[in-house]
mmCIF file of C-alpha atoms in Angstrom:
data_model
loop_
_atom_site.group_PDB
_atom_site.id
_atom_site.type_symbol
_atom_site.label_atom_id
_atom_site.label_comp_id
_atom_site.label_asym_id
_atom_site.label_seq_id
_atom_site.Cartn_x
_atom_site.Cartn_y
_atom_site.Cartn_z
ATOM 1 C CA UNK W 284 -65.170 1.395 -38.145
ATOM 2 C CA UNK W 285 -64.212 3.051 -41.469
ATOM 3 C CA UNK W 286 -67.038 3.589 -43.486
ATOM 4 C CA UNK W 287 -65.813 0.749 -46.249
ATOM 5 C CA UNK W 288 -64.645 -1.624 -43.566
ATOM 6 C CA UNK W 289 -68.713 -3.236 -43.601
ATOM 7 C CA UNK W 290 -68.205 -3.931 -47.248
ATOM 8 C CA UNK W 291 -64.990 -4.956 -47.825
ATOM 9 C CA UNK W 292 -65.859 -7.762 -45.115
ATOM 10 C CA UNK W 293 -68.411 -8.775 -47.235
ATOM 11 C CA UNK W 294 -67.060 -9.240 -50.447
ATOM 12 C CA UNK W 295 -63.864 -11.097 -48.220
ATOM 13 C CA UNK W 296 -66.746 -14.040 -47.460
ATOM 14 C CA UNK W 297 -66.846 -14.446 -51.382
ATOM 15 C CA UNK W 298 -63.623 -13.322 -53.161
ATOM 16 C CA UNK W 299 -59.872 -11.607 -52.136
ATOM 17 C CA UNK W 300 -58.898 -8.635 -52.725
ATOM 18 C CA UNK W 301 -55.429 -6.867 -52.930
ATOM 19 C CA UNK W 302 -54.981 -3.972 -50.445
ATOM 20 C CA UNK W 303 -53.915 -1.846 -53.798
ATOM 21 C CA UNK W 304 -58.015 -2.980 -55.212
ATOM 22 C CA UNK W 305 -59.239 -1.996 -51.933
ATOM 23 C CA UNK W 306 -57.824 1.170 -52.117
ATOM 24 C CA UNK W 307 -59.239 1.580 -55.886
ATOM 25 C CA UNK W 308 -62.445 0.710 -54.886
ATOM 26 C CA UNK W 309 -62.503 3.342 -51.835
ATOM 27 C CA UNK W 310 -61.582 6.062 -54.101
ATOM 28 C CA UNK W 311 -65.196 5.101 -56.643
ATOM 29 C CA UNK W 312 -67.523 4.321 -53.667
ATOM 30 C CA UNK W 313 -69.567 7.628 -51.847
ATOM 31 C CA UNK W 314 -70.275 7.425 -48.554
ATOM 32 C CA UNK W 315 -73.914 8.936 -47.938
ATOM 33 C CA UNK W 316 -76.200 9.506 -45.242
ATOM 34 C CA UNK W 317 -80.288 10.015 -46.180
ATOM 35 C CA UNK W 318 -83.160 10.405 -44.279
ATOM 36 C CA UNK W 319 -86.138 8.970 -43.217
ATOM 37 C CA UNK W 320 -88.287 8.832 -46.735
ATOM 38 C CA UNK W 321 -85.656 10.601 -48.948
ATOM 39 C CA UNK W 322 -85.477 9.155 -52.766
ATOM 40 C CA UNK W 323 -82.572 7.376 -54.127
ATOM 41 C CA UNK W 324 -84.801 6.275 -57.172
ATOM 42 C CA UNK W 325 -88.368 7.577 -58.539
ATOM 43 C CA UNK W 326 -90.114 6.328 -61.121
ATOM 44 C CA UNK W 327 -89.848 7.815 -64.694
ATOM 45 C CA UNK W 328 -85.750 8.105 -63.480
ATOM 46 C CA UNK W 329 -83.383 6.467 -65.430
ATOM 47 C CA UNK W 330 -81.528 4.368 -62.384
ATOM 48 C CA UNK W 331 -77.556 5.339 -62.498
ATOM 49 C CA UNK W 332 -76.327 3.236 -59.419
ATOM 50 C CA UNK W 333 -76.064 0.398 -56.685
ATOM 51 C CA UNK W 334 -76.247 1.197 -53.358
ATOM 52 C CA UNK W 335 -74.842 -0.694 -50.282
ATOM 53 C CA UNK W 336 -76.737 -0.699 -47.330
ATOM 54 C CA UNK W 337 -74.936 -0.074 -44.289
ATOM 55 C CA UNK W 338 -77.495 1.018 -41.718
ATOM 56 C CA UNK W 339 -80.816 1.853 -41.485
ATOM 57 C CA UNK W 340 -83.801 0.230 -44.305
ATOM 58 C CA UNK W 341 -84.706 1.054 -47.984
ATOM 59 C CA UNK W 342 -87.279 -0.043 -49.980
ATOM 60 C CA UNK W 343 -88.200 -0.814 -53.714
ATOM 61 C CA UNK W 344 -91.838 -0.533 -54.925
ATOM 62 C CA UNK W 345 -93.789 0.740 -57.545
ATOM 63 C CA UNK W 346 -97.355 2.535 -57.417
ATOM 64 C CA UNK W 347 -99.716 0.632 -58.731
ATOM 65 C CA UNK W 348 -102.560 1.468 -60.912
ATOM 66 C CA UNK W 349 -104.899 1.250 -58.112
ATOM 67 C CA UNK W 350 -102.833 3.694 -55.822
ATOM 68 C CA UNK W 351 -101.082 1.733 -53.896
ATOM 69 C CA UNK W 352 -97.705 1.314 -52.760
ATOM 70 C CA UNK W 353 -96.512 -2.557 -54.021
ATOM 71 C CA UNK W 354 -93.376 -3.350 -51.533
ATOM 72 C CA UNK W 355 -91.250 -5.693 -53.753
ATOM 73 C CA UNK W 356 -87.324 -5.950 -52.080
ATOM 74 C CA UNK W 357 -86.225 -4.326 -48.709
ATOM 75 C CA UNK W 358 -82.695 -3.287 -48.563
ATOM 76 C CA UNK W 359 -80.911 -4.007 -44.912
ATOM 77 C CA UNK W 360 -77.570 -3.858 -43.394
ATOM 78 C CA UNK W 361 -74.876 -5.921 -45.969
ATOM 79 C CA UNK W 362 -77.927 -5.632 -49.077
ATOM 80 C CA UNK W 363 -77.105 -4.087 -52.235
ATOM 81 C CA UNK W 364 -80.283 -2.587 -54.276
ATOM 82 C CA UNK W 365 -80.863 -1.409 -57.648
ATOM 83 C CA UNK W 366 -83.061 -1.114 -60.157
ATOM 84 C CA UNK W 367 -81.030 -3.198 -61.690
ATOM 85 C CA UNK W 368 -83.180 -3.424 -64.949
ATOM 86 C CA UNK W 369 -82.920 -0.077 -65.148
ATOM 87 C CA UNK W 370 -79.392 0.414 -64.271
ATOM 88 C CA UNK W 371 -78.262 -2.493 -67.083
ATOM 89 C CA UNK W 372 -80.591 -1.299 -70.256
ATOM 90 C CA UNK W 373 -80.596 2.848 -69.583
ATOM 91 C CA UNK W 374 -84.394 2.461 -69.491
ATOM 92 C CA UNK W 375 -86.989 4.876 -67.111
ATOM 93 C CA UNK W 376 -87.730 2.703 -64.041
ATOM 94 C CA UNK W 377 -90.753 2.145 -63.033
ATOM 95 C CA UNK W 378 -89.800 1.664 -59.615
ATOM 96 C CA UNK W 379 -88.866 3.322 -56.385
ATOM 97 C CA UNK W 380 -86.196 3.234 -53.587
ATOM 98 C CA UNK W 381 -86.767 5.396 -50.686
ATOM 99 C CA UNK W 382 -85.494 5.042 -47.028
ATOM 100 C CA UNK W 383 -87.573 3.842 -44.292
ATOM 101 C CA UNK W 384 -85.417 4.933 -41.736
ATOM 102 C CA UNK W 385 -82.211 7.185 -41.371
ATOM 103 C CA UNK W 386 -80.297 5.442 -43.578
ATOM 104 C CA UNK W 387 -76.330 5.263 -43.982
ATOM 105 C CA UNK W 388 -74.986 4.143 -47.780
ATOM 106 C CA UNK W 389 -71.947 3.217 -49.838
ATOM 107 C CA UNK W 390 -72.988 4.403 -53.821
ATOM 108 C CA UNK W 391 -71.321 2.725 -56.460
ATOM 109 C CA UNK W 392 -72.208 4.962 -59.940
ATOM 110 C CA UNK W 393 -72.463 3.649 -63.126
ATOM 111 C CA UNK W 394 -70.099 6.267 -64.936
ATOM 112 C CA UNK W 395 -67.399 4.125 -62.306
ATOM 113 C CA UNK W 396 -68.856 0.903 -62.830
ATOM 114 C CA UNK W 397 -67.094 -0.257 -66.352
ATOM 115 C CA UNK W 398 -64.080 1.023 -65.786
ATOM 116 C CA UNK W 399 -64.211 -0.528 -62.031
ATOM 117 C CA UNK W 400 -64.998 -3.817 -63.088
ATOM 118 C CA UNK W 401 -62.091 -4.133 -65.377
ATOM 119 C CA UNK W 402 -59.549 -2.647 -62.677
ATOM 120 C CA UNK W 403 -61.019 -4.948 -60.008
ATOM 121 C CA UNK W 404 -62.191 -8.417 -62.310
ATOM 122 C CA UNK W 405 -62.691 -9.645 -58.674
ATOM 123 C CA UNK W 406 -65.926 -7.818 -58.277
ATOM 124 C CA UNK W 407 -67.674 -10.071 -61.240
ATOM 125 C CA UNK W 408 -67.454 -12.906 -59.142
ATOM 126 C CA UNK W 409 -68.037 -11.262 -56.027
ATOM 127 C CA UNK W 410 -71.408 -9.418 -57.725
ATOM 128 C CA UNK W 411 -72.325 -13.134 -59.520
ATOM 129 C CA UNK W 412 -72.301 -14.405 -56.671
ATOM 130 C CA UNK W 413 -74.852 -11.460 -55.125
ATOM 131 C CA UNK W 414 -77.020 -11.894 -57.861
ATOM 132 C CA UNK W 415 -77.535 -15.797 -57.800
ATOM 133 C CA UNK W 416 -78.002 -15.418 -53.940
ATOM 134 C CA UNK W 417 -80.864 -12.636 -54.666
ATOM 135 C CA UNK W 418 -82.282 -15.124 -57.286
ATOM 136 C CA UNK W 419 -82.799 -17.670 -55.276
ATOM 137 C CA UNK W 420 -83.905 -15.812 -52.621
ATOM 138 C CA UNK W 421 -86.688 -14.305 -55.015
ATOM 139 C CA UNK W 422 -87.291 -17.729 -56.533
ATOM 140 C CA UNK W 423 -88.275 -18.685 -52.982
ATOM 141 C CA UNK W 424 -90.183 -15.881 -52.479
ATOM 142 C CA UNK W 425 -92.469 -16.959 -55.646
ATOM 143 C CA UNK W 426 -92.737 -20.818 -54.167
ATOM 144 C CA UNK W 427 -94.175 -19.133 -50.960
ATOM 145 C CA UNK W 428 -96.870 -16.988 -52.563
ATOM 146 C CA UNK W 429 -97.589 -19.438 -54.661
ATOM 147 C CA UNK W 430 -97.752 -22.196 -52.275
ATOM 148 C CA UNK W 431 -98.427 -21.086 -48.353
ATOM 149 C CA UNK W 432 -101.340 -18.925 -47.081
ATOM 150 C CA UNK W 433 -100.905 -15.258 -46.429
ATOM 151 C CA UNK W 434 -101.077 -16.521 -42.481
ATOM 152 C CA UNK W 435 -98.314 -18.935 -43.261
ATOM 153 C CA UNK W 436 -96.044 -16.612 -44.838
ATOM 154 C CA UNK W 437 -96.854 -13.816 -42.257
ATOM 155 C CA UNK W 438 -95.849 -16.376 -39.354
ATOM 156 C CA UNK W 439 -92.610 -18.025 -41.262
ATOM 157 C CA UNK W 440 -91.415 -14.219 -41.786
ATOM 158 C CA UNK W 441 -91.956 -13.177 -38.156
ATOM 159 C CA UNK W 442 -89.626 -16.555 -37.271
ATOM 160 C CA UNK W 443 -87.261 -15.664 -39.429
ATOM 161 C CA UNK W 444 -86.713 -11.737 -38.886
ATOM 162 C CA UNK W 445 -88.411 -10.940 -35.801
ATOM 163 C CA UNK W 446 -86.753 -8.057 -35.152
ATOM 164 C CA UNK W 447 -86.625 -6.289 -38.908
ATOM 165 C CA UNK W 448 -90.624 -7.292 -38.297
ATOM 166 C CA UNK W 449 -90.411 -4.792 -34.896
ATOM 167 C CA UNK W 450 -89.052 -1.709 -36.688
ATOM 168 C CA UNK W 451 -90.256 -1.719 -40.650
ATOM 169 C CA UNK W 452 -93.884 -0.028 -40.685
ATOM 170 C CA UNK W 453 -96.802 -2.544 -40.694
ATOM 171 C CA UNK W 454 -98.426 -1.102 -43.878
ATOM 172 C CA UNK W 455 -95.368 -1.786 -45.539
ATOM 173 C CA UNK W 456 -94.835 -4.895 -44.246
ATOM 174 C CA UNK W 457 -97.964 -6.086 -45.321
ATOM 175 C CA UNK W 458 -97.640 -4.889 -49.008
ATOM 176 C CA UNK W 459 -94.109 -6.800 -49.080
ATOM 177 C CA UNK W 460 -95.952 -9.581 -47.493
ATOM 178 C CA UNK W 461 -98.878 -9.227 -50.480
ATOM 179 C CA UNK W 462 -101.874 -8.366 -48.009
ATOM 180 C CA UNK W 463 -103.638 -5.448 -46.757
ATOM 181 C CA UNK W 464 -102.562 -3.737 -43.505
ATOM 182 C CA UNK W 465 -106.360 -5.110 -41.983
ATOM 183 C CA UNK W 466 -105.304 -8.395 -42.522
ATOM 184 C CA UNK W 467 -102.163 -8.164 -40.990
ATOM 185 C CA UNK W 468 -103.995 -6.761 -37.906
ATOM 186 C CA UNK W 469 -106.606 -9.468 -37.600
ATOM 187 C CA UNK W 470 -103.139 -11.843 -37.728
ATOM 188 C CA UNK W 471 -101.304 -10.159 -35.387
ATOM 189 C CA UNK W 472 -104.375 -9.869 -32.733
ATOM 190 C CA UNK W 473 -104.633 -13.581 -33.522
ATOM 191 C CA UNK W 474 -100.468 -13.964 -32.840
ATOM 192 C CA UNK W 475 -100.995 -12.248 -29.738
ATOM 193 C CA UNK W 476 -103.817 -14.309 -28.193
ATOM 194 C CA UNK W 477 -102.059 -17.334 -29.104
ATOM 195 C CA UNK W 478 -98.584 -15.404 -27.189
ATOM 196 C CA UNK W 479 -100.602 -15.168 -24.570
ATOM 197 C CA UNK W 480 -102.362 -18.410 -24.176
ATOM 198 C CA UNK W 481 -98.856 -20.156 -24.207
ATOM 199 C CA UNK W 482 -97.473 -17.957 -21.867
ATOM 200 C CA UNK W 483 -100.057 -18.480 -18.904
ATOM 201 C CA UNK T 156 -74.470 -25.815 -86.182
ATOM 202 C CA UNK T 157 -71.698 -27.173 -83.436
ATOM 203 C CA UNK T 158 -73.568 -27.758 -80.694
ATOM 204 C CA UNK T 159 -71.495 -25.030 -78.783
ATOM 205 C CA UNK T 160 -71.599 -22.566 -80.926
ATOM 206 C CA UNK T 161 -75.264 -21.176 -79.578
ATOM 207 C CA UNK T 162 -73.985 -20.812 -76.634
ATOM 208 C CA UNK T 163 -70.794 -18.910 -77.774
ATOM 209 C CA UNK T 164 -72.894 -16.885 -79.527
ATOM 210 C CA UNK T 165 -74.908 -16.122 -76.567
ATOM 211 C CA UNK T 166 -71.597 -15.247 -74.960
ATOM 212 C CA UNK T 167 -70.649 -12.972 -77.474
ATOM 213 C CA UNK T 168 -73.769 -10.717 -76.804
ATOM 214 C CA UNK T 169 -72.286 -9.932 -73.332
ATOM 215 C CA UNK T 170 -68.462 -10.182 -73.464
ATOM 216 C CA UNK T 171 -65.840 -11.260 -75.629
ATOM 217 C CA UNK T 172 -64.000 -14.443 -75.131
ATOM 218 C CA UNK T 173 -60.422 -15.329 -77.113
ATOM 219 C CA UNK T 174 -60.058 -18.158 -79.226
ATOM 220 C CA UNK T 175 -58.265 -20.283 -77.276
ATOM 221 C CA UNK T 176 -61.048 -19.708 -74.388
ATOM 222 C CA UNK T 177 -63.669 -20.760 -76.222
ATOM 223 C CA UNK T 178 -61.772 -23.688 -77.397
ATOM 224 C CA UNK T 179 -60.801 -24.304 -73.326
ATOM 225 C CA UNK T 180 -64.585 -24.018 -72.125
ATOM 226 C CA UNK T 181 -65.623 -26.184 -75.013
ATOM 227 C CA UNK T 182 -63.916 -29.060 -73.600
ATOM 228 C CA UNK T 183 -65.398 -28.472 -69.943
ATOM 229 C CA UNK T 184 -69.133 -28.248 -71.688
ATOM 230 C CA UNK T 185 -70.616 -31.555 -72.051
ATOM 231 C CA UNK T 186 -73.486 -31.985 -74.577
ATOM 232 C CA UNK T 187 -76.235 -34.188 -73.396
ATOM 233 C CA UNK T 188 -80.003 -35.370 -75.595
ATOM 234 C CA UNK T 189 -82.517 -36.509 -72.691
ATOM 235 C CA UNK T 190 -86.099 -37.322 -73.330
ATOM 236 C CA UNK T 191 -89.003 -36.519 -72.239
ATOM 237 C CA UNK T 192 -89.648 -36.658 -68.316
ATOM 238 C CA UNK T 193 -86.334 -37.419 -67.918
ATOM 239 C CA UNK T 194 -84.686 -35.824 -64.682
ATOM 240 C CA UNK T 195 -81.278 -33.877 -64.252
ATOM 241 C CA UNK T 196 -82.152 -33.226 -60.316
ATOM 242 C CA UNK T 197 -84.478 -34.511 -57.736
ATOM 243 C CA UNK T 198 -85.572 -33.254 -54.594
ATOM 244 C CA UNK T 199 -82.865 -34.764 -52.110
ATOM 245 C CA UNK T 200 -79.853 -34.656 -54.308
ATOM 246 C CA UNK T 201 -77.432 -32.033 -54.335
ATOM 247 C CA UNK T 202 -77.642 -29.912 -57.145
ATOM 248 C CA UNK T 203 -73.709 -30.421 -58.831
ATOM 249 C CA UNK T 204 -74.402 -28.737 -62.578
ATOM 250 C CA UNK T 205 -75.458 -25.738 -64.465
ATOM 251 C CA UNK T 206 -77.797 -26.594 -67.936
ATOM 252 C CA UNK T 207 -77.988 -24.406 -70.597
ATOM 253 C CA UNK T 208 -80.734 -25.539 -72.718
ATOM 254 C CA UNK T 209 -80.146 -25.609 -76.707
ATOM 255 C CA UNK T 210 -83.433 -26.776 -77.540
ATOM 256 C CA UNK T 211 -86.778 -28.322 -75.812
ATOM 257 C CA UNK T 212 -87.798 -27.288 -72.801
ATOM 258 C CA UNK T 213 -86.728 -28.280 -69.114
ATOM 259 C CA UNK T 214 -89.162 -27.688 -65.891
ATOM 260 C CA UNK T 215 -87.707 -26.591 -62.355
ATOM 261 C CA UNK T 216 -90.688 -27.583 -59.787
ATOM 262 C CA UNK T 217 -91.046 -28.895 -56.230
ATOM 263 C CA UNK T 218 -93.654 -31.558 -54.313
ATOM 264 C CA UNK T 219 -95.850 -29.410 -52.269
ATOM 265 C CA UNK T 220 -97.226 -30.637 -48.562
ATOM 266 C CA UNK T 221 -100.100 -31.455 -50.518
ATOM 267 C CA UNK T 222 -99.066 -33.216 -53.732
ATOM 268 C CA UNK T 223 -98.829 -30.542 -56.300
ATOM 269 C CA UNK T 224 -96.181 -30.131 -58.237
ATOM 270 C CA UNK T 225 -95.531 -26.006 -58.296
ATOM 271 C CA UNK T 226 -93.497 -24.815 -60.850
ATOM 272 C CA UNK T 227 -91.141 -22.373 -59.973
ATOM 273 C CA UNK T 228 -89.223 -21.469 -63.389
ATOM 274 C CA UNK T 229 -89.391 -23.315 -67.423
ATOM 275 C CA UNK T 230 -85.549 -23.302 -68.875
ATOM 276 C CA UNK T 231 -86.139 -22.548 -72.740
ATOM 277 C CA UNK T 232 -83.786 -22.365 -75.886
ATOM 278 C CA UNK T 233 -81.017 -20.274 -74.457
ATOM 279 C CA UNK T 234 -81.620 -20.134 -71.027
ATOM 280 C CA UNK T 235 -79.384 -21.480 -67.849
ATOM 281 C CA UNK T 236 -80.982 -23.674 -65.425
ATOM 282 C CA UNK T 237 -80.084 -25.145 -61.752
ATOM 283 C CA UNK T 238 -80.706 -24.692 -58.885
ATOM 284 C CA UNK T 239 -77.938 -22.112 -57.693
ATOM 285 C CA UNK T 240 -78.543 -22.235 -53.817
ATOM 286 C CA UNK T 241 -78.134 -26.077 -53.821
ATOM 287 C CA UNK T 242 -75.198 -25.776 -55.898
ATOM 288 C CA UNK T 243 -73.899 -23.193 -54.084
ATOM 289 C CA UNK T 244 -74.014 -24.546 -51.059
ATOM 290 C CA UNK T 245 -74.148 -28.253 -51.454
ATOM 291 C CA UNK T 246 -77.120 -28.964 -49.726
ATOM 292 C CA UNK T 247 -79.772 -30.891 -50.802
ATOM 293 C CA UNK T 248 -82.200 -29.678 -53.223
ATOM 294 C CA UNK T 249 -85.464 -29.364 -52.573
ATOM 295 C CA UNK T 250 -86.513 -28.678 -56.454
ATOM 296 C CA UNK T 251 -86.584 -31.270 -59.579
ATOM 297 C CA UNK T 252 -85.490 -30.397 -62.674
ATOM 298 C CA UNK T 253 -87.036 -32.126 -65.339
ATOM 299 C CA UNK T 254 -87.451 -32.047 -69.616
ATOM 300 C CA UNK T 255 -91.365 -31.223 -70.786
ATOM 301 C CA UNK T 256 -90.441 -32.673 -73.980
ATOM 302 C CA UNK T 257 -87.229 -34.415 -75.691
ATOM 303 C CA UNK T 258 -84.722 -31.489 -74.511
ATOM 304 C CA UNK T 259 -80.520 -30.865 -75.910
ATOM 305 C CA UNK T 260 -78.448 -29.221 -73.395
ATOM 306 C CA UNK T 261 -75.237 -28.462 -72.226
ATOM 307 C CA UNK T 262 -74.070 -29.330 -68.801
ATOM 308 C CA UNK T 263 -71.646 -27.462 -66.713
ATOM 309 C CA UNK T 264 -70.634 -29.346 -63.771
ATOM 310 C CA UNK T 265 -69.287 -28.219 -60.466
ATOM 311 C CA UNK T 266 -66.142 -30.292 -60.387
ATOM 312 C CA UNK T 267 -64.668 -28.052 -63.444
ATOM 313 C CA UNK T 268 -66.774 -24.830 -62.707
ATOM 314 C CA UNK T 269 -64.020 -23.100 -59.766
ATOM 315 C CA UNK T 270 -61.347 -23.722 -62.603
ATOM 316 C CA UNK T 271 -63.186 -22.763 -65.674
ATOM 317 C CA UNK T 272 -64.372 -19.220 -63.896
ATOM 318 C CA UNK T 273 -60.120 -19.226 -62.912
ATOM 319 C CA UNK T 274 -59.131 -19.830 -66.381
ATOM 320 C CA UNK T 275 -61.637 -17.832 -68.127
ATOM 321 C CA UNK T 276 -62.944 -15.167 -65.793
ATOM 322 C CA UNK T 277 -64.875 -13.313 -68.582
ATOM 323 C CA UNK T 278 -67.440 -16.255 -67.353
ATOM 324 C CA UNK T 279 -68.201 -14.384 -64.266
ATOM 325 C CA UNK T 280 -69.244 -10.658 -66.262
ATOM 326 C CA UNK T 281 -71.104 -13.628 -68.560
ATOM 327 C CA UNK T 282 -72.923 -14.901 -65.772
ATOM 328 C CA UNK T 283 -73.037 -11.995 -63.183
ATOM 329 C CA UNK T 284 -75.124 -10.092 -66.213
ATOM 330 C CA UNK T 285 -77.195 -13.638 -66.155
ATOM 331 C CA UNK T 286 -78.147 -13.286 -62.954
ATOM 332 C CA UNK T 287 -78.792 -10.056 -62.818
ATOM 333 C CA UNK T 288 -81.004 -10.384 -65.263
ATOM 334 C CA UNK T 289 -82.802 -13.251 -64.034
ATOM 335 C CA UNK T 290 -83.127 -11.746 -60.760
ATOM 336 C CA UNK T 291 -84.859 -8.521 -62.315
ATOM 337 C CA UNK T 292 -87.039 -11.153 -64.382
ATOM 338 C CA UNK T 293 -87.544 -12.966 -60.979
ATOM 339 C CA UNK T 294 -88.970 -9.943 -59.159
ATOM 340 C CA UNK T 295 -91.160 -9.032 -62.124
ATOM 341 C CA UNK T 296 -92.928 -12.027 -61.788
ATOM 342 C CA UNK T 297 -93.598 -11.513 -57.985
ATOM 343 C CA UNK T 298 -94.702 -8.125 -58.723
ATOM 344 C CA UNK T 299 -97.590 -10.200 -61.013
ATOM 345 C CA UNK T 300 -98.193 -12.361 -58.599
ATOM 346 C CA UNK T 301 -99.018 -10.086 -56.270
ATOM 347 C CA UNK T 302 -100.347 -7.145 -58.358
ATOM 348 C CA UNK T 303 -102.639 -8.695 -61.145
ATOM 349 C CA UNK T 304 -105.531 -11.065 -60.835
ATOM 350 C CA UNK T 305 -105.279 -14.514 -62.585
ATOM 351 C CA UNK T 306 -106.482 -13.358 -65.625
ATOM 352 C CA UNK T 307 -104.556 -10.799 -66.459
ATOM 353 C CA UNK T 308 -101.529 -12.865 -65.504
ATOM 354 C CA UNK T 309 -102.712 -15.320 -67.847
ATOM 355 C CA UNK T 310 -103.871 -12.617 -71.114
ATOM 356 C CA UNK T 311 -100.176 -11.062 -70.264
ATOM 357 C CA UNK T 312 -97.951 -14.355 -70.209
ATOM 358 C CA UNK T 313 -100.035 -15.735 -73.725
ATOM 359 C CA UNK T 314 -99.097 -12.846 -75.465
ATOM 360 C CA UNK T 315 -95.723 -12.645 -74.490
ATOM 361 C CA UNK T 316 -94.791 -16.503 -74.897
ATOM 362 C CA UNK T 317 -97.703 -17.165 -77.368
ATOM 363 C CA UNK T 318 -95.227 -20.312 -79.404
ATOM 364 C CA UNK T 319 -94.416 -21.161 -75.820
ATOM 365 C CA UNK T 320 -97.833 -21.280 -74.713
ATOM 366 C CA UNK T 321 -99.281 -23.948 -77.512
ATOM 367 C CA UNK T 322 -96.706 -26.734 -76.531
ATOM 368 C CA UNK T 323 -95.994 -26.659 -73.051
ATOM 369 C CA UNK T 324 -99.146 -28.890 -71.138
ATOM 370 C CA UNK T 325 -102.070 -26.749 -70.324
ATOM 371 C CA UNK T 326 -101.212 -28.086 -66.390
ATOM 372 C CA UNK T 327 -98.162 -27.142 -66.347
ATOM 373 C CA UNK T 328 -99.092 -23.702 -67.444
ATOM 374 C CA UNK T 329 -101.577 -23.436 -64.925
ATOM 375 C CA UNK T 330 -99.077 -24.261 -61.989
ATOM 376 C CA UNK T 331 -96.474 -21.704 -63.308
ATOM 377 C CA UNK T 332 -98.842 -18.887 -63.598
ATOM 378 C CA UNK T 333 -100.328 -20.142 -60.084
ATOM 379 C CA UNK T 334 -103.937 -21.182 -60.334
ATOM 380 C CA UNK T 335 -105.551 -24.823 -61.030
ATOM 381 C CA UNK T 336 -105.541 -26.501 -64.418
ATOM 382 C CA UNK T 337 -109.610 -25.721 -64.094
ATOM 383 C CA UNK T 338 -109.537 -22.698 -63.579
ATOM 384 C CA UNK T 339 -107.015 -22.531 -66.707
ATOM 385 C CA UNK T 340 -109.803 -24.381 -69.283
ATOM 386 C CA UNK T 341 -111.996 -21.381 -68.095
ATOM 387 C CA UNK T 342 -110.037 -18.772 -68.937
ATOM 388 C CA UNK T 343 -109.037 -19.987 -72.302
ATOM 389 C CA UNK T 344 -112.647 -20.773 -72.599
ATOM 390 C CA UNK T 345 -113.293 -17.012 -71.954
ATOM 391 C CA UNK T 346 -110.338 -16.569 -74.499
ATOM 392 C CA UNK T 347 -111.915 -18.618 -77.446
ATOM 393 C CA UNK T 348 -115.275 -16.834 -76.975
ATOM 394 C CA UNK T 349 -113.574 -13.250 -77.070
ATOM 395 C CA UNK T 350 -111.322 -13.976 -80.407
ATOM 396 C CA UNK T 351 -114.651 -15.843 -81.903
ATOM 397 C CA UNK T 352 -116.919 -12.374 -81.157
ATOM 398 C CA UNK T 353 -114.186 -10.474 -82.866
ATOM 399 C CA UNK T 354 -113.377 -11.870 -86.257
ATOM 400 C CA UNK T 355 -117.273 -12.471 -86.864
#
């Protein structure tokens, strides 16, 4: 599959574009291939770009005062990330993005992104539409800390992603998660007995 | 002040909009005055507008299992509110939205909202940089929630919002920032004593 094929599909589900803005957009997207805990983003860096994710895992934390890594947004297969704070206002992030895995990207720069959103309007609605979906997604996120257990939300995110839960560290799936990695052990000795009780 | 106009001017800040579309989205905009408690959603209705609020305050908040109400986002002077995924999808909201105190707003509803972004597509740049923004807002706040302890939440969010903070209900407060309306009085108790030590 061409390299832009993944993406192109994607913004399809939401808008149309011609084959003459497909082309456009080829030409202002870079194809890149990182590895396993390269940077895309360190703190202090002013963030200059989106990135699409087509294989492989990033992440987007900060360090925290106390040393530790806070997990805040993975970036999967068909995700764009961003500092997007950053990108908008020319301001040092205070954030990271760094690759789990191997990790395969399209890069969409910000000295392309003006002049790329007037040639191809389409992408406004196609990004709006990217940007309320992350919303609510993180507006969910907040109702679940604030409202389930850290048991509750470890079990309802196993359900939904079991097998992004198989492959993605467990230390950093616990800081995304908002607990320590001992806790997620005790849970996941608990998940197990359960497993096996049903399974007998 | 025509009741559009803050909105225009809000607008402006982002992108620039002719004459005649102003005039065109103007007649799609429908002003509304609801009082206090008043509802524009409830959980089990599909979500079919976007409110932009021009003064007051509105409340977005669900039912928890165990009858709390947890709320998820205030909509202040200047600020959109729905709730996008229902909208977006037409299912049926799980959220309420309702006004703190006597609230002016301006509705956008879905049966003119495919047309409107069609005949003024500077709306999507308006409101792609509006989500964006509330999506970076969004993940800030789960960054909070799962970085700082209560009371630093609560030191950080008075002096950011301090106006906000001394007319929204002290319960309601307490639910947004995630901890009991107790445990609230305790902190502000805390509060009192500090300010009272220092100006002695």
């Amino acid at each position: 599959m061409n390299e832009h094929e993944m993406l192109f599909s994607h913004i399809r589900r939401f808008t149309t574009l011609s084959a003459d803005k497909e082309e456009l957009l080829s030409t202002r997207l870079k194809y890149k291939k990182i590895g396993r805990k390269d940077y895309l983003l360190q703190e202090f860096q002013i963030c200059n770009a989106y990135y699409f994710v087509l294989s492989g895992c990033l992440r987007y934390y900060r360090n925290t005062n106390n040393g530790f890594e806070q997990i805040l947004q993975f970036g999967i297969q068909g995700w764009w990330l961003s500092d997007f704070h950053s990108f908008e206002n020319q301001k040092p992030s205070e954030y990271n993005i760094q690759a789990v895995h191997d990790t395969e990207i399209l890069i969409l720069y910000r000295s392309d992104y003006e002049e790329l959103f007037d040639s191809v309007p389409e992408l406004n609605s196609y990004f709006r539409l990217m940007m309320q979906r992350a919303y609510s997604a993180s507006l969910k996120k907040i109702e679940l800390l604030l409202c389930e257990s850290a048991e509750e939300r470890y079990l309802r995110f196993t359900r939904s992603f079991p097998e992004f839960v198989q492959t993605v560290p467990q230390y950093m799936l616990a800081s995304f998660l908002g607990f320590t990695p001992q806790f997620l052990s005790m849970l996941r000795g608990k998940k197990d007995i359960i497993h096996t009780n049903n399974i007998k």
